[in-house]
PDB file of C-alpha atoms in Angstrom:
ATOM      1  CA  UNK A   1     113.085  95.305 187.863  1.00  0.00           C
ATOM      2  CA  UNK A   2     109.166  95.673 188.142  1.00  0.00           C
ATOM      3  CA  UNK A   3     107.750  92.002 189.388  1.00  0.00           C
ATOM      4  CA  UNK A   4     104.534  91.625 188.390  1.00  0.00           C
ATOM      5  CA  UNK A   5     102.970  91.747 192.021  1.00  0.00           C
ATOM      6  CA  UNK A   6     104.276  95.270 192.068  1.00  0.00           C
ATOM      7  CA  UNK A   7     102.492  96.293 188.664  1.00  0.00           C
ATOM      8  CA  UNK A   8      99.113  94.664 189.895  1.00  0.00           C
ATOM      9  CA  UNK A   9      99.734  96.577 193.356  1.00  0.00           C
ATOM     10  CA  UNK A  10     100.163  99.897 191.502  1.00  0.00           C
ATOM     11  CA  UNK A  11      96.717 101.621 192.379  1.00  0.00           C
ATOM     12  CA  UNK A  12      97.137 103.789 188.665  1.00  0.00           C
ATOM     13  CA  UNK A  13      94.680 102.878 186.206  1.00  0.00           C
ATOM     14  CA  UNK A  14      96.729 102.280 182.933  1.00  0.00           C
ATOM     15  CA  UNK A  15      93.295 102.472 180.746  1.00  0.00           C
ATOM     16  CA  UNK A  16      92.615 105.732 181.503  1.00  0.00           C
ATOM     17  CA  UNK A  17      96.227 107.566 181.670  1.00  0.00           C
ATOM     18  CA  UNK A  18      98.572 104.748 180.642  1.00  0.00           C
ATOM     19  CA  UNK A  19     101.540 104.760 178.451  1.00  0.00           C
ATOM     20  CA  UNK A  20     102.330 102.058 176.218  1.00  0.00           C
ATOM     21  CA  UNK A  21     106.103 100.819 176.073  1.00  0.00           C
ATOM     22  CA  UNK A  22     107.519 100.685 172.629  1.00  0.00           C
ATOM     23  CA  UNK A  23     109.935  97.612 173.518  1.00  0.00           C
ATOM     24  CA  UNK A  24     107.614  95.635 174.965  1.00  0.00           C
ATOM     25  CA  UNK A  25     103.967  96.475 173.794  1.00  0.00           C
ATOM     26  CA  UNK A  26     102.865  96.414 177.154  1.00  0.00           C
ATOM     27  CA  UNK A  27     100.374  99.433 179.260  1.00  0.00           C
ATOM     28  CA  UNK A  28     101.887 100.703 182.548  1.00  0.00           C
ATOM     29  CA  UNK A  29     100.689 103.837 184.803  1.00  0.00           C
ATOM     30  CA  UNK A  30     102.666 107.005 184.740  1.00  0.00           C
ATOM     31  CA  UNK A  31     105.140 105.630 187.910  1.00  0.00           C
ATOM     32  CA  UNK A  32     106.248 102.712 185.931  1.00  0.00           C
ATOM     33  CA  UNK A  33     106.074 103.735 182.183  1.00  0.00           C
ATOM     34  CA  UNK A  34     109.888 104.721 182.030  1.00  0.00           C
ATOM     35  CA  UNK A  35     111.622 101.787 180.536  1.00  0.00           C
ATOM     36  CA  UNK A  36     114.718 101.528 183.174  1.00  0.00           C
ATOM     37  CA  UNK A  37     111.519 101.221 186.009  1.00  0.00           C
ATOM     38  CA  UNK A  38     109.321  97.960 184.464  1.00  0.00           C
ATOM     39  CA  UNK A  39     112.729  96.402 183.105  1.00  0.00           C
ATOM     40  CA  UNK A  40     113.195  97.129 179.352  1.00  0.00           C
ATOM     41  CA  UNK A  41     116.070  99.859 180.376  1.00  0.00           C
ATOM     42  CA  UNK A  42     118.642  97.295 178.333  1.00  0.00           C
ATOM     43  CA  UNK A  43     116.500  97.450 175.405  1.00  0.00           C
ATOM     44  CA  UNK A  44     115.900 100.976 175.658  1.00  0.00           C
ATOM     45  CA  UNK A  45     119.912 101.765 175.849  1.00  0.00           C
ATOM     46  CA  UNK A  46     120.436  99.007 172.936  1.00  0.00           C
ATOM     47  CA  UNK A  47     117.755 100.851 170.809  1.00  0.00           C
ATOM     48  CA  UNK A  48     119.288 104.103 171.129  1.00  0.00           C
ATOM     49  CA  UNK A  49     122.810 102.817 170.696  1.00  0.00           C
ATOM     50  CA  UNK A  50     121.357 101.521 167.254  1.00  0.00           C
ATOM     51  CA  UNK A  51     119.841 104.895 166.175  1.00  0.00           C
ATOM     52  CA  UNK A  52     122.918 107.006 166.897  1.00  0.00           C
ATOM     53  CA  UNK A  53     124.956 104.354 164.965  1.00  0.00           C
ATOM     54  CA  UNK A  54     122.800 104.491 162.297  1.00  0.00           C
ATOM     55  CA  UNK A  55     121.699 108.115 161.969  1.00  0.00           C
ATOM     56  CA  UNK A  56     125.482 108.700 163.291  1.00  0.00           C
ATOM     57  CA  UNK A  57     124.422 112.263 165.237  1.00  0.00           C
ATOM     58  CA  UNK A  58     123.909 112.255 168.880  1.00  0.00           C
ATOM     59  CA  UNK A  59     121.007 114.499 169.601  1.00  0.00           C
ATOM     60  CA  UNK A  60     120.674 116.362 172.975  1.00  0.00           C
ATOM     61  CA  UNK A  61     117.104 115.429 175.192  1.00  0.00           C
ATOM     62  CA  UNK A  62     114.752 112.893 173.818  1.00  0.00           C
ATOM     63  CA  UNK A  63     116.843 111.688 170.705  1.00  0.00           C
ATOM     64  CA  UNK A  64     115.024 113.227 168.181  1.00  0.00           C
ATOM     65  CA  UNK A  65     116.187 115.712 165.514  1.00  0.00           C
ATOM     66  CA  UNK A  66     115.007 119.283 166.386  1.00  0.00           C
ATOM     67  CA  UNK A  67     112.323 120.601 164.855  1.00  0.00           C
ATOM     68  CA  UNK A  68     112.886 124.426 164.993  1.00  0.00           C
ATOM     69  CA  UNK A  69     110.880 126.625 163.238  1.00  0.00           C
ATOM     70  CA  UNK A  70     112.511 129.366 160.881  1.00  0.00           C
ATOM     71  CA  UNK A  71     113.132 132.643 162.721  1.00  0.00           C
ATOM     72  CA  UNK A  72     111.647 134.702 160.211  1.00  0.00           C
ATOM     73  CA  UNK A  73     108.650 132.530 160.022  1.00  0.00           C
ATOM     74  CA  UNK A  74     108.540 132.592 163.977  1.00  0.00           C
ATOM     75  CA  UNK A  75     108.659 136.363 164.421  1.00  0.00           C
ATOM     76  CA  UNK A  76     105.979 136.489 161.866  1.00  0.00           C
ATOM     77  CA  UNK A  77     103.255 133.930 163.973  1.00  0.00           C
ATOM     78  CA  UNK A  78     104.459 135.748 166.798  1.00  0.00           C
ATOM     79  CA  UNK A  79     103.095 139.511 165.176  1.00  0.00           C
ATOM     80  CA  UNK A  80     100.123 137.568 164.416  1.00  0.00           C
ATOM     81  CA  UNK A  81      99.181 136.174 168.013  1.00  0.00           C
ATOM     82  CA  UNK A  82     100.155 139.468 169.293  1.00  0.00           C
ATOM     83  CA  UNK A  83      97.470 141.187 167.179  1.00  0.00           C
ATOM     84  CA  UNK A  84      95.130 138.850 167.589  1.00  0.00           C
ATOM     85  CA  UNK A  85      95.504 138.872 171.364  1.00  0.00           C
ATOM     86  CA  UNK A  86      95.065 143.142 171.005  1.00  0.00           C
ATOM     87  CA  UNK A  87      92.142 142.512 169.171  1.00  0.00           C
ATOM     88  CA  UNK A  88      90.394 139.652 171.611  1.00  0.00           C
ATOM     89  CA  UNK A  89      91.581 141.831 174.556  1.00  0.00           C
ATOM     90  CA  UNK A  90      89.833 145.383 173.041  1.00  0.00           C
ATOM     91  CA  UNK A  91      86.648 143.411 172.222  1.00  0.00           C
ATOM     92  CA  UNK A  92      86.559 142.387 176.070  1.00  0.00           C
ATOM     93  CA  UNK A  93      84.078 143.932 178.137  1.00  0.00           C
ATOM     94  CA  UNK A  94      85.277 145.456 181.452  1.00  0.00           C
ATOM     95  CA  UNK A  95      83.529 143.948 184.558  1.00  0.00           C
ATOM     96  CA  UNK A  96      81.629 146.266 186.355  1.00  0.00           C
ATOM     97  CA  UNK A  97      81.883 146.518 189.863  1.00  0.00           C
ATOM     98  CA  UNK A  98      79.357 145.852 192.328  1.00  0.00           C
ATOM     99  CA  UNK A  99      78.549 147.748 195.277  1.00  0.00           C
ATOM    100  CA  UNK A 100      77.982 145.862 198.236  1.00  0.00           C
ATOM    101  CA  UNK A 101      74.810 146.188 200.687  1.00  0.00           C
ATOM    102  CA  UNK A 102      75.462 146.981 204.446  1.00  0.00           C
TER     103      UNK A 102
END
């Protein structure tokens, strides 16, 4: 577990790029934000088990439902993106090559 001394010694700023722990509601630097690192590992495990028993489903990865896009919609969006990129590419002006002085 992370002692108060270790937390104070950490040189990373929690104000700029800190993470809030949802188990203890404290801010931690990116090195110490993982619940198991700063002492909330048991709370995180209990929360995950409660969510699994409540929903009855175990999700891979972060434990959240996969929000995948419909394949037809994904293909349509990909075509629109490709079209837009082609338009922007054709609008770009080519850079003129500079001739160096000797």
